[in-house]
Short mmCIF file of C-alpha atoms in Angstrom, two decimals:
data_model
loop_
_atom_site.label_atom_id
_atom_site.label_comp_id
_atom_site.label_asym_id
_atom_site.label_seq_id
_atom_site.Cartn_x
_atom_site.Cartn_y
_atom_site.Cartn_z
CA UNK X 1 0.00 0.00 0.00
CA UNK X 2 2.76 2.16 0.74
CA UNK X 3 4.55 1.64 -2.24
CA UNK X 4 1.32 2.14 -4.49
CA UNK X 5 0.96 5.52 -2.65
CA UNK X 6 4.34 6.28 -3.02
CA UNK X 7 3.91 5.94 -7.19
CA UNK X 8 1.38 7.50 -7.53
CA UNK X 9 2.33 10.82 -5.68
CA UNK X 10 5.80 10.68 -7.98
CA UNK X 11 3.42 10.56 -11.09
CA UNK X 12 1.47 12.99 -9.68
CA UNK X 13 4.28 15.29 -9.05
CA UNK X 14 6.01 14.97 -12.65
CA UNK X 15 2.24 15.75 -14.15
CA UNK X 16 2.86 18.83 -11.90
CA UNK X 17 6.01 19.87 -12.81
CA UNK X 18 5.62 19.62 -16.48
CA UNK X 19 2.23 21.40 -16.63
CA UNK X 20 3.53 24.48 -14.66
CA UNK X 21 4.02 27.90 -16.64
CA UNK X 22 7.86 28.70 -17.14
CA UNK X 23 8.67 32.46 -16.58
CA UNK X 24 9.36 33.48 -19.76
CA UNK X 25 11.73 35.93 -20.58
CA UNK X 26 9.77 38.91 -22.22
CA UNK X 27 10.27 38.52 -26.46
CA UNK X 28 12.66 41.16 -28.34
CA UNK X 29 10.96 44.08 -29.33
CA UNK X 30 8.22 43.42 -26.62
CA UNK X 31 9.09 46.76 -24.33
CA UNK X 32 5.95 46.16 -21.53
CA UNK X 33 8.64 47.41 -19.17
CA UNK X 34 9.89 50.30 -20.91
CA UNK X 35 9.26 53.90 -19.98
CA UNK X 36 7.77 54.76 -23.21
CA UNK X 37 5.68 52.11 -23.84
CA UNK X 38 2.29 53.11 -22.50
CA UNK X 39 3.02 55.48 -24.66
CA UNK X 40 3.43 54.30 -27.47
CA UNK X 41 0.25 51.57 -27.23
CA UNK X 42 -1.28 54.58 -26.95
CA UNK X 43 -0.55 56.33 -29.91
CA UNK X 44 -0.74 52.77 -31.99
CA UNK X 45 -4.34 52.84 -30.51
CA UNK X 46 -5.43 56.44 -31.18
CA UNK X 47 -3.73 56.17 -35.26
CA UNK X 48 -4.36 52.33 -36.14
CA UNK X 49 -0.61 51.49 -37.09
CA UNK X 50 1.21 48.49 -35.22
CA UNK X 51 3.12 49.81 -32.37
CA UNK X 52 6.24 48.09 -34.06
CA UNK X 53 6.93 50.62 -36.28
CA UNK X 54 6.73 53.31 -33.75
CA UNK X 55 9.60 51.23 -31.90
CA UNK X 56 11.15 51.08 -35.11
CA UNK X 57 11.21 54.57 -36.25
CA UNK X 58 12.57 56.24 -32.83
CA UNK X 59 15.33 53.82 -32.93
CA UNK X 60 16.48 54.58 -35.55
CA UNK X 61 15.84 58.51 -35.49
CA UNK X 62 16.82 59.42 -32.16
CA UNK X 63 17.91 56.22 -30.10
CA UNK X 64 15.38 56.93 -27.66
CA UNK X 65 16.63 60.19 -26.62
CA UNK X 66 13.92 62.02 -25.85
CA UNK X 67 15.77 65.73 -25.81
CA UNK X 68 17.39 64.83 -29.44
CA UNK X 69 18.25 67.70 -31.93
CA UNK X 70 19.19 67.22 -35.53
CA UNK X 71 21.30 69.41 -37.25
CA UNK X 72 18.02 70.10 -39.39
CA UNK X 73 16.44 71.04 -36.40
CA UNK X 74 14.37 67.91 -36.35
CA UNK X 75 12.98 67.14 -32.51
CA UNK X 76 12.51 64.93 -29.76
CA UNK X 77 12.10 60.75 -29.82
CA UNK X 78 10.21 61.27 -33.59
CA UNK X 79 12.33 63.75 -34.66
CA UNK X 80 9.34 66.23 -35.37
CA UNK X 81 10.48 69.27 -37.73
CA UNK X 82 9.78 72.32 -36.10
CA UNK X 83 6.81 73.39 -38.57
CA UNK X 84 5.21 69.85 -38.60
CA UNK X 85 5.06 69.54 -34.51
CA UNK X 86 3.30 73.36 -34.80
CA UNK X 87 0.20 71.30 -37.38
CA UNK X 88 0.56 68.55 -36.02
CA UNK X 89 0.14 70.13 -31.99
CA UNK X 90 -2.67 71.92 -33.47
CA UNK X 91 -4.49 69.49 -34.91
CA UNK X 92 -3.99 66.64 -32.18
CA UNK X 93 -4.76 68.73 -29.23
CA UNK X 94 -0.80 68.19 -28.17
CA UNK X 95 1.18 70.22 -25.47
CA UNK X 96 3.52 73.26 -25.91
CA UNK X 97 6.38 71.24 -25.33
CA UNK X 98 8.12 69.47 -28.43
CA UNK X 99 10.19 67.13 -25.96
CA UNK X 100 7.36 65.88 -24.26
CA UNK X 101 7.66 61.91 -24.59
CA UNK X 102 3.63 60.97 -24.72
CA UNK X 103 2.96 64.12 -27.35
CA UNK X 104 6.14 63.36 -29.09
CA UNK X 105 5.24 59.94 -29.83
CA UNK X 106 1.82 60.77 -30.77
CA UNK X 107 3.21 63.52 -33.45
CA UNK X 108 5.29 61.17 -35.04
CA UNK X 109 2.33 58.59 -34.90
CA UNK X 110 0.16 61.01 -36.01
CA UNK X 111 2.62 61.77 -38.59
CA UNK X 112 3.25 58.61 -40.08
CA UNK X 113 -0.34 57.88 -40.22
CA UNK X 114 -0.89 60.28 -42.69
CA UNK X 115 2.14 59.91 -44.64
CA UNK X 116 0.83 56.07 -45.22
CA UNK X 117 -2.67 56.96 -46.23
CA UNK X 118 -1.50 59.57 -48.58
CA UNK X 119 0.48 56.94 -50.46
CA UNK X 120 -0.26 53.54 -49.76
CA UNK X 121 2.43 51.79 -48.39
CA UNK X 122 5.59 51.39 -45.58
CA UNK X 123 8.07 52.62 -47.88
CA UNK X 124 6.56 55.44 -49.46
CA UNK X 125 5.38 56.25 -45.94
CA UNK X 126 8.49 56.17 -44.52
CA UNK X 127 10.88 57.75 -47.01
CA UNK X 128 8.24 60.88 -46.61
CA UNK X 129 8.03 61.13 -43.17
CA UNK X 130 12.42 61.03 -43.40
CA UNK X 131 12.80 63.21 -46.12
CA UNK X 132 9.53 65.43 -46.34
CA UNK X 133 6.36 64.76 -48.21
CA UNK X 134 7.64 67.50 -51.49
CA UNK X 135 11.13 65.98 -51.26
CA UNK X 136 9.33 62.47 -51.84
CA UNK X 137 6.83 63.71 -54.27
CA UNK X 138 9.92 65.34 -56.31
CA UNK X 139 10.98 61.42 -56.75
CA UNK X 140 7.29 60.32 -57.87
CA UNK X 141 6.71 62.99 -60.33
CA UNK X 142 10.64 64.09 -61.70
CA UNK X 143 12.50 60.43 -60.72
CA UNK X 144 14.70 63.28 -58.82
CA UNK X 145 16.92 60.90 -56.50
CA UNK X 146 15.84 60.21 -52.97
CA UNK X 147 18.59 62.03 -50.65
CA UNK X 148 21.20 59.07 -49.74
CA UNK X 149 20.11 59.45 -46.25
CA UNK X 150 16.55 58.18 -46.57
CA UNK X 151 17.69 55.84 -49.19
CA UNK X 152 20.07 54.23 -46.16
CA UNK X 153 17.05 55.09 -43.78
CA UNK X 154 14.87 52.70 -45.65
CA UNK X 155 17.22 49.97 -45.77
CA UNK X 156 17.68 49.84 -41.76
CA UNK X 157 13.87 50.00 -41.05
CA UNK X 158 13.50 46.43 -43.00
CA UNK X 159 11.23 45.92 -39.80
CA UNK X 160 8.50 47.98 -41.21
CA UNK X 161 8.77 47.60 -45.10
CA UNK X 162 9.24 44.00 -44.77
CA UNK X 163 13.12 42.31 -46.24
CA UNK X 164 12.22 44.88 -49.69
CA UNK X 165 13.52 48.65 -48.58
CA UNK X 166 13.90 51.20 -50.91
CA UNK X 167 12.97 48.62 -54.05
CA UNK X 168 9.19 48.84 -52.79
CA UNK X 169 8.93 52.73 -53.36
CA UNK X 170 6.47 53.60 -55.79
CA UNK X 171 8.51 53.57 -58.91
CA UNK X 172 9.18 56.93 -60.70
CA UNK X 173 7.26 57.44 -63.77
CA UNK X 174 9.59 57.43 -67.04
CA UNK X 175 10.09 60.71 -68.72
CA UNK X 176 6.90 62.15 -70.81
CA UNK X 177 7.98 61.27 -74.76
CA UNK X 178 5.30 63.54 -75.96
CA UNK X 179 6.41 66.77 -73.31
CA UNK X 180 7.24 68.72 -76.86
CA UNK X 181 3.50 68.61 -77.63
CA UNK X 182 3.22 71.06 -74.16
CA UNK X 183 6.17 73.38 -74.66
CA UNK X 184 5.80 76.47 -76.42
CA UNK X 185 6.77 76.58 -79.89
CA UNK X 186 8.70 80.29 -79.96
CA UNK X 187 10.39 82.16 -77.09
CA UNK X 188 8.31 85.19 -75.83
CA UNK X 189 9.01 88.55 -77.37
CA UNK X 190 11.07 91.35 -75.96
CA UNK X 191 7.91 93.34 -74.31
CA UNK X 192 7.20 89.91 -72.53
CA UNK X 193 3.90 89.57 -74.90
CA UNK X 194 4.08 85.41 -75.70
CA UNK X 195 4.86 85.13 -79.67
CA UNK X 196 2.10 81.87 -79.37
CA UNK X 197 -0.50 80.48 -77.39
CA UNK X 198 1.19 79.71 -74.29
CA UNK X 199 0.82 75.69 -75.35
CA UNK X 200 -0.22 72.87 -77.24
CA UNK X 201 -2.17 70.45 -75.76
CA UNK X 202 -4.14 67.52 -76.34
CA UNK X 203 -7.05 69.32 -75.36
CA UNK X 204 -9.46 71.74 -77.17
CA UNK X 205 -10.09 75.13 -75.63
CA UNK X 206 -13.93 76.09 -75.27
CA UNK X 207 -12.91 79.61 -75.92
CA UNK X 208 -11.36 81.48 -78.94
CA UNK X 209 -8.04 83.47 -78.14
CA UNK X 210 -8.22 86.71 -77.63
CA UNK X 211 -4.96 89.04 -79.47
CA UNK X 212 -3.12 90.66 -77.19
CA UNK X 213 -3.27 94.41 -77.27
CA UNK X 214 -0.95 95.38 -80.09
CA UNK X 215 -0.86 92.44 -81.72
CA UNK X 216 -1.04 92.25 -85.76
CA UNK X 217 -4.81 90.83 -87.13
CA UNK X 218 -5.25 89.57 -90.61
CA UNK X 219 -7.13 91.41 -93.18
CA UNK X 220 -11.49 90.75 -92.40
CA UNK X 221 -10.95 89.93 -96.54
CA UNK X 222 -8.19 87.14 -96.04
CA UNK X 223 -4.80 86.43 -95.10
CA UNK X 224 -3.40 87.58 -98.86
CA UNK X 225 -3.05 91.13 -100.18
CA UNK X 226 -5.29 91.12 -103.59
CA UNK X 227 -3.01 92.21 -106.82
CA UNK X 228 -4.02 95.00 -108.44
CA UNK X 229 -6.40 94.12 -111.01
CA UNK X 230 -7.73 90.68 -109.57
#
């Protein structure tokens, strides 16, 4: 009797010990503990956007230093341009103070929010929010060059665009082979009149062109001089 006791409390004891919970160690990138990170659910919350690419983006912009300074003047953990924390404060109901970690965060939430639904995807969202929304519209509409910096910016943030980077940006459109058909066919005149319409397009007007003052008509009778006689 003893001994069947004895079994069955060692069985009993190994079901125990295998069904306990290990404490787990918390998973990389998983900052419950951090100081920021109420923060930061917070502003993942209020914008819809995955709280990993918060983490993401103030790594890599200021390191989590939350009193950083670029030599652009760029601000805080988000690195918030001066001008775009003044819309952005306005608009989001933040506080008067740039450095502020919760309205920090939420500016550069806020921010990249709006940089994603105003083109569509990671990359495009994030090479706007590094470089400026006219730097990257530059590259969409004139293939001008990214700035190397955001081009090496989109490369480290492979967390947020996924293993593609820079090759998922919206590519830029080939140049326009019929441009010529917009351009104006003569240079203007020296009193600054325009020698021609001001372009061809594809286009009719609705309106007939009116001559600018001082400007030579043909004859009512025709464009030809009649000879004498005829």
């Amino acid at each position: 009797m003893n001994c069947r006791c004895l079994a069955i409390a060692l069985v009993l004891a190994v079901q125990m010990a295998g069904s306990s919970p290990v404490a787990a160690e918390p998973a990389p990138g998983i900052a419950t503990a951090h100081p920021y990170a109420a923060h930061v659910a917070d502003a993942a919350r209020r914008f819809g956007i995955p709280q990993d690419w918060i983490w993401a983006v103030m790594r890599i912009e200021s390191n989590g230093e939350r009193r950083a300074v670029s030599s652009a003047g760029a601000m805080g953990l988000m690195q918030i341009m001066p001008a775009t924390w003044a819309n952005l404060r306005a608009r989001y109901r933040l506080g008067s103070d740039p450095f502020d970690p919760r309205d920090n965060i939420m500016a550069g939430a806020a921010y990249l929010r709006e940089m994603h639904d105003r083109y569509g995807n990671a990359a495009a969202m994030l090479a706007a929010y590094n470089a400026g929304p006219g730097r990257y519209e530059q590259y969409l509409s004139r293939g001008r060059p990214l700035p190397r910096e955001t081009r090496a910016y989109l490369t480290k943030l492979t967390a947020v665009t996924g293993n593609s980077g820079y090759a998922t940006l919206a590519a830029a459109p080939p140049p326009d082979p019929l441009a010529w058909r917009r351009a104006r066919l003569f240079p203007a005149r020296a009193d600054g009149i325009p020698a021609t319409e001001d372009a061809v397009t594809d286009e009719a007007s609705d309106s007939s062109p009116t001559a600018p003052p001082g400007a030579v008509e043909p004859p009512a009778n025709g464009l030809f001089v009649s000879l004498s006689g005829q």
